[in-house]
DNA sequence: TTTATAATTTAGTTTAAACTAAAATGATTG
DNA sequence: CAATCATTTTAGTTTAAACTAAATTATAAA
């Protein structure tokens, strides 16, 4: 297991958390990660990836011209579990927000109705 | 349970972690906390305490002129467990370091000897 | 070898956090 | 009430993190 202080420091940045989330379940190239966060430069993403790598929170392997990153979930231990819960909560919030939006466009149903799919 | 992002942010600072450690097992007045970290001003300590309070990581109660703080261990959940482990490790490191120091002043004993007290 | 692609690194800038010194608050004592 | 103590708050400074733009490295394709 990693030195917790380093882990806390690493995940304190929303940017690094977002990167971790992106490469939590799949391996992505640095460029893919950057495309998912177009509000910053490629350089900025690369620097954060380096920090995560130095902290031991992600793995990297070179494939042809690309460098593929993925989270070292096993190294994150309990912090990882908490990140997952946080991300799940975010999804839940989005879902909730969508439902709230729906209610704003029509009368609030008495009881939960089966949603029409689509 | 608290919003994890806020917890991560709060514990990312070594100063705030140190404060949490001080008030983990006992209630301390702001002034006591400051006396334990004389490298910063009272004002600085007070500001960090306010952050911890706003983040919901500590409780405060006023008693006479003092304000007594203590960690809300229950609110910290798994992060709290990790902090504890981190602090235990620190103690262990100190102990180890002391033993190493001892070996530098004399021949390394074959097996652990009972320490002379004082 | 030249050109293009993928990423990293560097140097300098912006931004935010932590801090200090001093002023303000609020309870307690004389 | 004034004086003191414990603490907080404010305004301004220092320091560190994140960022950008541009230069650099490394791989692959033409």
Coordinates of C-alpha atoms (C1' of nucleotides) in Angstrom, one line a residue, chain C:
Chain C
dT1 C1' 15.7 11.6 -44.7
dT2 C1' 11.8 14.5 -44.2
dT3 C1' 7.3 15.0 -42.3
dA4 C1' 3.8 14.0 -39.2
dT5 C1' 2.1 12.4 -34.8
dA6 C1' 2.1 11.7 -29.7
dA7 C1' 3.7 13.0 -25.8
dT8 C1' 7.0 15.4 -22.5
dT9 C1' 9.6 19.1 -20.7
dT10 C1' 10.9 23.9 -19.8
dA11 C1' 10.3 28.6 -18.6
dG12 C1' 7.4 31.9 -17.4
dT13 C1' 2.6 33.5 -15.8
dT14 C1' -1.7 33.1 -13.3
dT15 C1' -4.2 31.7 -9.5
dA16 C1' -5.1 30.0 -5.0
dA17 C1' -3.6 28.6 -0.4
dA18 C1' -1.2 29.6 3.7
dC19 C1' 0.6 32.8 6.3
dT20 C1' 1.6 37.3 9.1
dA21 C1' 0.6 41.5 11.6
dA22 C1' -2.7 44.1 13.3
dA23 C1' -7.4 45.3 14.4
dA24 C1' -11.8 43.6 16.1
dT25 C1' -14.8 40.7 19.0
dG26 C1' -16.6 38.9 23.0
dA27 C1' -16.4 36.9 27.6
dT28 C1' -14.4 37.5 32.3
dT29 C1' -12.3 39.9 36.1
dG30 C1' -11.4 43.9 39.0

